[in-house]
Amino acid sequence: MGWPKLARMDWLPLLSTLAGAAIGIVATLIADRNRWKHDDVKEALRLRLDIYTQYTTTVKALGETLRALAEREHPSDDERALALREAFRDSGITIASERMWLIAPQPVVEASNSVFHCLRSICDGYIDGAAVSSPEDRAHWEARGEAAAKMRQLMREDLGVGPLTERHSPLLNDYNNPSAQ
């Protein structure tokens, strides 16, 4: 006798409730997935910002160190060469460069590699006896400045930051003209 009652039961409200619950669960899962994706994108952006900041800071510090060592008096050319090589090795530029190779997009990696090689040329020039502010030295620094500007531009594009409207630091020519700083 329970069977006829079951046959007469209205299934529409029960099916509507089940369908609503299923839609709610699916919507929650989609929202969670989108939130996770957004969090992953934000974390990747933060990681690249940290790596870019470390690299540009290391580049700047290494350049200043190389210039200071080249201006300093050394007991011999061998001592000068040793000090410059140690400064390059101890600067952390190779570690920062490897992090770039692992995380950054290819255009940024290529630009950062160009800056690395410019600094290597500056170091090698000083080891070979180039004087600070000599024409050879100026050419190396000019190349490093151009490479660094391109690298920063690509980094800013990758981070979704607009272009710079003014220079961050003076050009090499400005070092000899204090009023330009």
mmCIF file of C-alpha atoms in Angstrom:
data_model
loop_
_atom_site.group_PDB
_atom_site.id
_atom_site.type_symbol
_atom_site.label_atom_id
_atom_site.label_comp_id
_atom_site.label_asym_id
_atom_site.label_seq_id
_atom_site.Cartn_x
_atom_site.Cartn_y
_atom_site.Cartn_z
ATOM 1 C CA MET A 1 0.000 0.000 0.000
ATOM 2 C CA GLY A 2 3.021 2.322 0.307
ATOM 3 C CA TRP A 3 3.623 2.071 -3.354
ATOM 4 C CA PRO A 4 0.633 4.044 -4.522
ATOM 5 C CA LYS A 5 1.550 6.872 -2.131
ATOM 6 C CA LEU A 6 5.052 6.937 -3.587
ATOM 7 C CA ALA A 7 3.697 7.088 -7.118
ATOM 8 C CA ARG A 8 1.528 10.027 -6.196
ATOM 9 C CA MET A 9 4.441 11.943 -4.580
ATOM 10 C CA ASP A 10 5.446 15.151 -6.366
ATOM 11 C CA TRP A 11 9.146 14.756 -7.374
ATOM 12 C CA LEU A 12 9.573 18.277 -8.764
ATOM 13 C CA PRO A 13 10.539 20.027 -5.481
ATOM 14 C CA LEU A 14 13.046 17.285 -4.609
ATOM 15 C CA LEU A 15 14.662 17.380 -8.069
ATOM 16 C CA SER A 16 14.802 21.204 -7.973
ATOM 17 C CA THR A 17 16.563 21.093 -4.603
ATOM 18 C CA LEU A 18 19.094 18.536 -5.856
ATOM 19 C CA ALA A 19 19.742 20.535 -9.032
ATOM 20 C CA GLY A 20 20.225 23.730 -7.001
ATOM 21 C CA ALA A 21 22.675 21.980 -4.665
ATOM 22 C CA ALA A 22 24.633 20.583 -7.626
ATOM 23 C CA ILE A 23 24.807 24.020 -9.259
ATOM 24 C CA GLY A 24 25.965 25.550 -5.962
ATOM 25 C CA ILE A 25 28.710 22.953 -5.517
ATOM 26 C CA VAL A 26 29.946 23.379 -9.094
ATOM 27 C CA ALA A 27 29.901 27.196 -8.768
ATOM 28 C CA THR A 28 31.910 26.981 -5.528
ATOM 29 C CA LEU A 29 34.455 24.648 -7.140
ATOM 30 C CA ILE A 30 34.830 26.994 -10.135
ATOM 31 C CA ALA A 31 35.233 30.012 -7.852
ATOM 32 C CA ASP A 32 37.868 28.175 -5.771
ATOM 33 C CA ARG A 33 39.752 27.139 -8.900
ATOM 34 C CA ASN A 34 39.718 30.718 -10.211
ATOM 35 C CA ARG A 35 40.927 32.011 -6.838
ATOM 36 C CA TRP A 36 43.791 29.455 -6.827
ATOM 37 C CA LYS A 37 44.765 30.453 -10.370
ATOM 38 C CA HIS A 38 44.703 34.139 -9.382
ATOM 39 C CA ASP A 39 46.825 33.392 -6.306
ATOM 40 C CA ASP A 40 49.309 31.444 -8.446
ATOM 41 C CA VAL A 41 49.601 34.357 -10.877
ATOM 42 C CA LYS A 42 50.125 36.810 -8.005
ATOM 43 C CA GLU A 43 52.778 34.569 -6.428
ATOM 44 C CA ALA A 44 54.623 34.173 -9.746
ATOM 45 C CA LEU A 45 54.566 37.948 -10.225
ATOM 46 C CA ARG A 46 55.883 38.509 -6.692
ATOM 47 C CA LEU A 47 58.639 35.968 -7.271
ATOM 48 C CA ARG A 48 59.725 37.657 -10.523
ATOM 49 C CA LEU A 49 59.676 41.052 -8.798
ATOM 50 C CA ASP A 50 61.968 39.686 -6.062
ATOM 51 C CA ILE A 51 64.340 38.167 -8.627
ATOM 52 C CA TYR A 52 64.389 41.320 -10.762
ATOM 53 C CA THR A 53 65.035 43.474 -7.706
ATOM 54 C CA GLN A 54 67.866 41.209 -6.563
ATOM 55 C CA TYR A 55 69.438 41.206 -10.011
ATOM 56 C CA THR A 56 69.261 44.958 -10.634
ATOM 57 C CA THR A 57 70.550 45.678 -7.131
ATOM 58 C CA THR A 58 73.423 43.230 -7.583
ATOM 59 C CA VAL A 59 74.262 44.767 -10.978
ATOM 60 C CA LYS A 60 74.375 48.255 -9.494
ATOM 61 C CA ALA A 61 76.448 47.246 -6.461
ATOM 62 C CA LEU A 62 78.888 45.228 -8.566
ATOM 63 C CA GLY A 63 79.398 48.124 -10.974
ATOM 64 C CA GLU A 64 80.149 50.503 -8.100
ATOM 65 C CA THR A 65 82.526 47.970 -6.524
ATOM 66 C CA LEU A 66 84.420 47.386 -9.775
ATOM 67 C CA ARG A 67 84.828 51.119 -10.350
ATOM 68 C CA ALA A 68 86.008 51.691 -6.765
ATOM 69 C CA LEU A 69 88.526 48.851 -6.994
ATOM 70 C CA ALA A 70 89.826 50.130 -10.335
ATOM 71 C CA GLU A 71 90.376 53.608 -8.844
ATOM 72 C CA ARG A 72 92.162 52.252 -5.781
ATOM 73 C CA GLU A 73 95.929 51.863 -5.631
ATOM 74 C CA HIS A 74 97.107 48.251 -5.590
ATOM 75 C CA PRO A 75 100.587 46.926 -4.763
ATOM 76 C CA SER A 76 100.740 45.205 -8.168
ATOM 77 C CA ASP A 77 98.729 44.479 -11.285
ATOM 78 C CA ASP A 78 98.254 40.921 -10.052
ATOM 79 C CA GLU A 79 96.762 42.187 -6.775
ATOM 80 C CA ARG A 80 94.421 44.472 -8.716
ATOM 81 C CA ALA A 81 93.339 41.578 -10.949
ATOM 82 C CA LEU A 82 92.784 39.340 -7.945
ATOM 83 C CA ALA A 83 90.694 41.981 -6.147
ATOM 84 C CA LEU A 84 88.546 42.557 -9.239
ATOM 85 C CA ARG A 85 87.991 38.825 -9.845
ATOM 86 C CA GLU A 86 87.081 38.261 -6.198
ATOM 87 C CA ALA A 87 84.659 41.186 -6.268
ATOM 88 C CA PHE A 88 82.954 39.775 -9.350
ATOM 89 C CA ARG A 89 82.760 36.274 -7.874
ATOM 90 C CA ASP A 90 81.639 37.431 -4.399
ATOM 91 C CA SER A 91 79.030 39.901 -5.666
ATOM 92 C CA GLY A 92 76.324 37.261 -6.049
ATOM 93 C CA ILE A 93 75.813 38.126 -9.719
ATOM 94 C CA THR A 94 76.157 34.512 -10.841
ATOM 95 C CA ILE A 95 73.503 33.315 -8.378
ATOM 96 C CA ALA A 96 71.197 36.171 -9.329
ATOM 97 C CA SER A 97 71.799 35.363 -12.990
ATOM 98 C CA GLU A 98 70.944 31.692 -12.485
ATOM 99 C CA ARG A 99 67.689 32.669 -10.770
ATOM 100 C CA MET A 100 66.860 34.794 -13.810
ATOM 101 C CA TRP A 101 67.547 31.857 -16.139
ATOM 102 C CA LEU A 102 65.118 29.723 -14.117
ATOM 103 C CA ILE A 103 62.225 32.150 -13.661
ATOM 104 C CA ALA A 104 62.248 35.063 -16.116
ATOM 105 C CA PRO A 105 60.796 34.980 -19.631
ATOM 106 C CA GLN A 106 63.328 34.640 -22.455
ATOM 107 C CA PRO A 107 63.541 38.355 -23.458
ATOM 108 C CA VAL A 108 64.352 39.315 -19.856
ATOM 109 C CA VAL A 109 66.899 36.486 -19.567
ATOM 110 C CA GLU A 110 68.627 37.615 -22.766
ATOM 111 C CA ALA A 111 68.718 41.239 -21.602
ATOM 112 C CA SER A 112 70.022 40.319 -18.145
ATOM 113 C CA ASN A 113 72.662 38.093 -19.741
ATOM 114 C CA SER A 114 73.750 41.053 -21.864
ATOM 115 C CA VAL A 115 74.170 43.164 -18.714
ATOM 116 C CA PHE A 116 76.143 40.344 -17.087
ATOM 117 C CA HIS A 117 78.537 40.224 -20.049
ATOM 118 C CA CYS A 118 78.909 44.016 -20.030
ATOM 119 C CA LEU A 119 79.965 43.871 -16.373
ATOM 120 C CA ARG A 120 82.340 41.033 -17.222
ATOM 121 C CA SER A 121 83.867 43.249 -19.935
ATOM 122 C CA ILE A 122 84.233 46.128 -17.477
ATOM 123 C CA CYS A 123 85.957 43.833 -14.993
ATOM 124 C CA ASP A 124 88.216 42.348 -17.679
ATOM 125 C CA GLY A 125 89.055 45.839 -18.961
ATOM 126 C CA TYR A 126 90.163 46.924 -15.507
ATOM 127 C CA ILE A 127 92.150 43.692 -15.096
ATOM 128 C CA ASP A 128 93.874 44.418 -18.409
ATOM 129 C CA GLY A 129 94.811 47.884 -17.129
ATOM 130 C CA ALA A 130 92.076 50.159 -18.474
ATOM 131 C CA ALA A 131 91.912 53.392 -16.509
ATOM 132 C CA VAL A 132 88.631 54.630 -15.037
ATOM 133 C CA SER A 133 87.044 57.154 -17.436
ATOM 134 C CA SER A 134 89.350 56.200 -20.293
ATOM 135 C CA PRO A 135 87.679 55.981 -23.717
ATOM 136 C CA GLU A 136 87.672 52.171 -23.449
ATOM 137 C CA ASP A 137 86.122 52.352 -19.971
ATOM 138 C CA ARG A 138 83.512 54.855 -21.111
ATOM 139 C CA ALA A 139 82.542 52.569 -24.006
ATOM 140 C CA HIS A 140 82.110 49.607 -21.630
ATOM 141 C CA TRP A 141 79.981 51.666 -19.240
ATOM 142 C CA GLU A 142 77.906 53.089 -22.087
ATOM 143 C CA ALA A 143 77.181 49.562 -23.324
ATOM 144 C CA ARG A 144 76.281 48.468 -19.785
ATOM 145 C CA GLY A 145 73.966 51.468 -19.391
ATOM 146 C CA GLU A 146 72.132 50.719 -22.613
ATOM 147 C CA ALA A 147 71.860 47.014 -21.799
ATOM 148 C CA ALA A 148 70.594 47.785 -18.267
ATOM 149 C CA ALA A 149 67.996 50.249 -19.599
ATOM 150 C CA LYS A 150 66.669 47.635 -22.029
ATOM 151 C CA MET A 151 66.659 44.989 -19.282
ATOM 152 C CA ARG A 152 64.688 47.242 -16.913
ATOM 153 C CA GLN A 153 62.208 48.090 -19.668
ATOM 154 C CA LEU A 154 61.576 44.390 -20.348
ATOM 155 C CA MET A 155 61.280 43.667 -16.620
ATOM 156 C CA ARG A 156 58.736 46.462 -16.208
ATOM 157 C CA GLU A 157 56.736 45.154 -19.175
ATOM 158 C CA ASP A 158 56.784 41.642 -17.716
ATOM 159 C CA LEU A 159 55.571 42.965 -14.368
ATOM 160 C CA GLY A 160 52.824 45.012 -16.035
ATOM 161 C CA VAL A 161 54.321 48.326 -14.911
ATOM 162 C CA GLY A 162 54.329 51.326 -17.208
ATOM 163 C CA PRO A 163 57.472 52.783 -18.769
ATOM 164 C CA LEU A 164 59.791 55.110 -16.886
ATOM 165 C CA THR A 165 59.597 58.763 -17.872
ATOM 166 C CA GLU A 166 62.992 59.779 -16.465
ATOM 167 C CA ARG A 167 66.389 58.221 -15.906
ATOM 168 C CA HIS A 168 67.043 56.320 -12.694
ATOM 169 C CA SER A 169 70.734 57.182 -12.539
ATOM 170 C CA PRO A 170 73.090 59.524 -14.345
ATOM 171 C CA LEU A 171 74.832 58.538 -17.530
ATOM 172 C CA LEU A 172 78.568 58.013 -17.482
ATOM 173 C CA ASN A 173 79.102 61.537 -18.902
ATOM 174 C CA ASP A 174 77.333 62.934 -15.843
ATOM 175 C CA TYR A 175 80.014 61.552 -13.488
ATOM 176 C CA ASN A 176 82.403 64.215 -14.698
ATOM 177 C CA ASN A 177 79.792 66.948 -14.472
ATOM 178 C CA PRO A 178 78.559 67.297 -10.850
ATOM 179 C CA SER A 179 75.898 69.831 -11.846
ATOM 180 C CA ALA A 180 74.205 67.154 -13.991
ATOM 181 C CA GLN A 181 73.612 64.994 -10.962
#
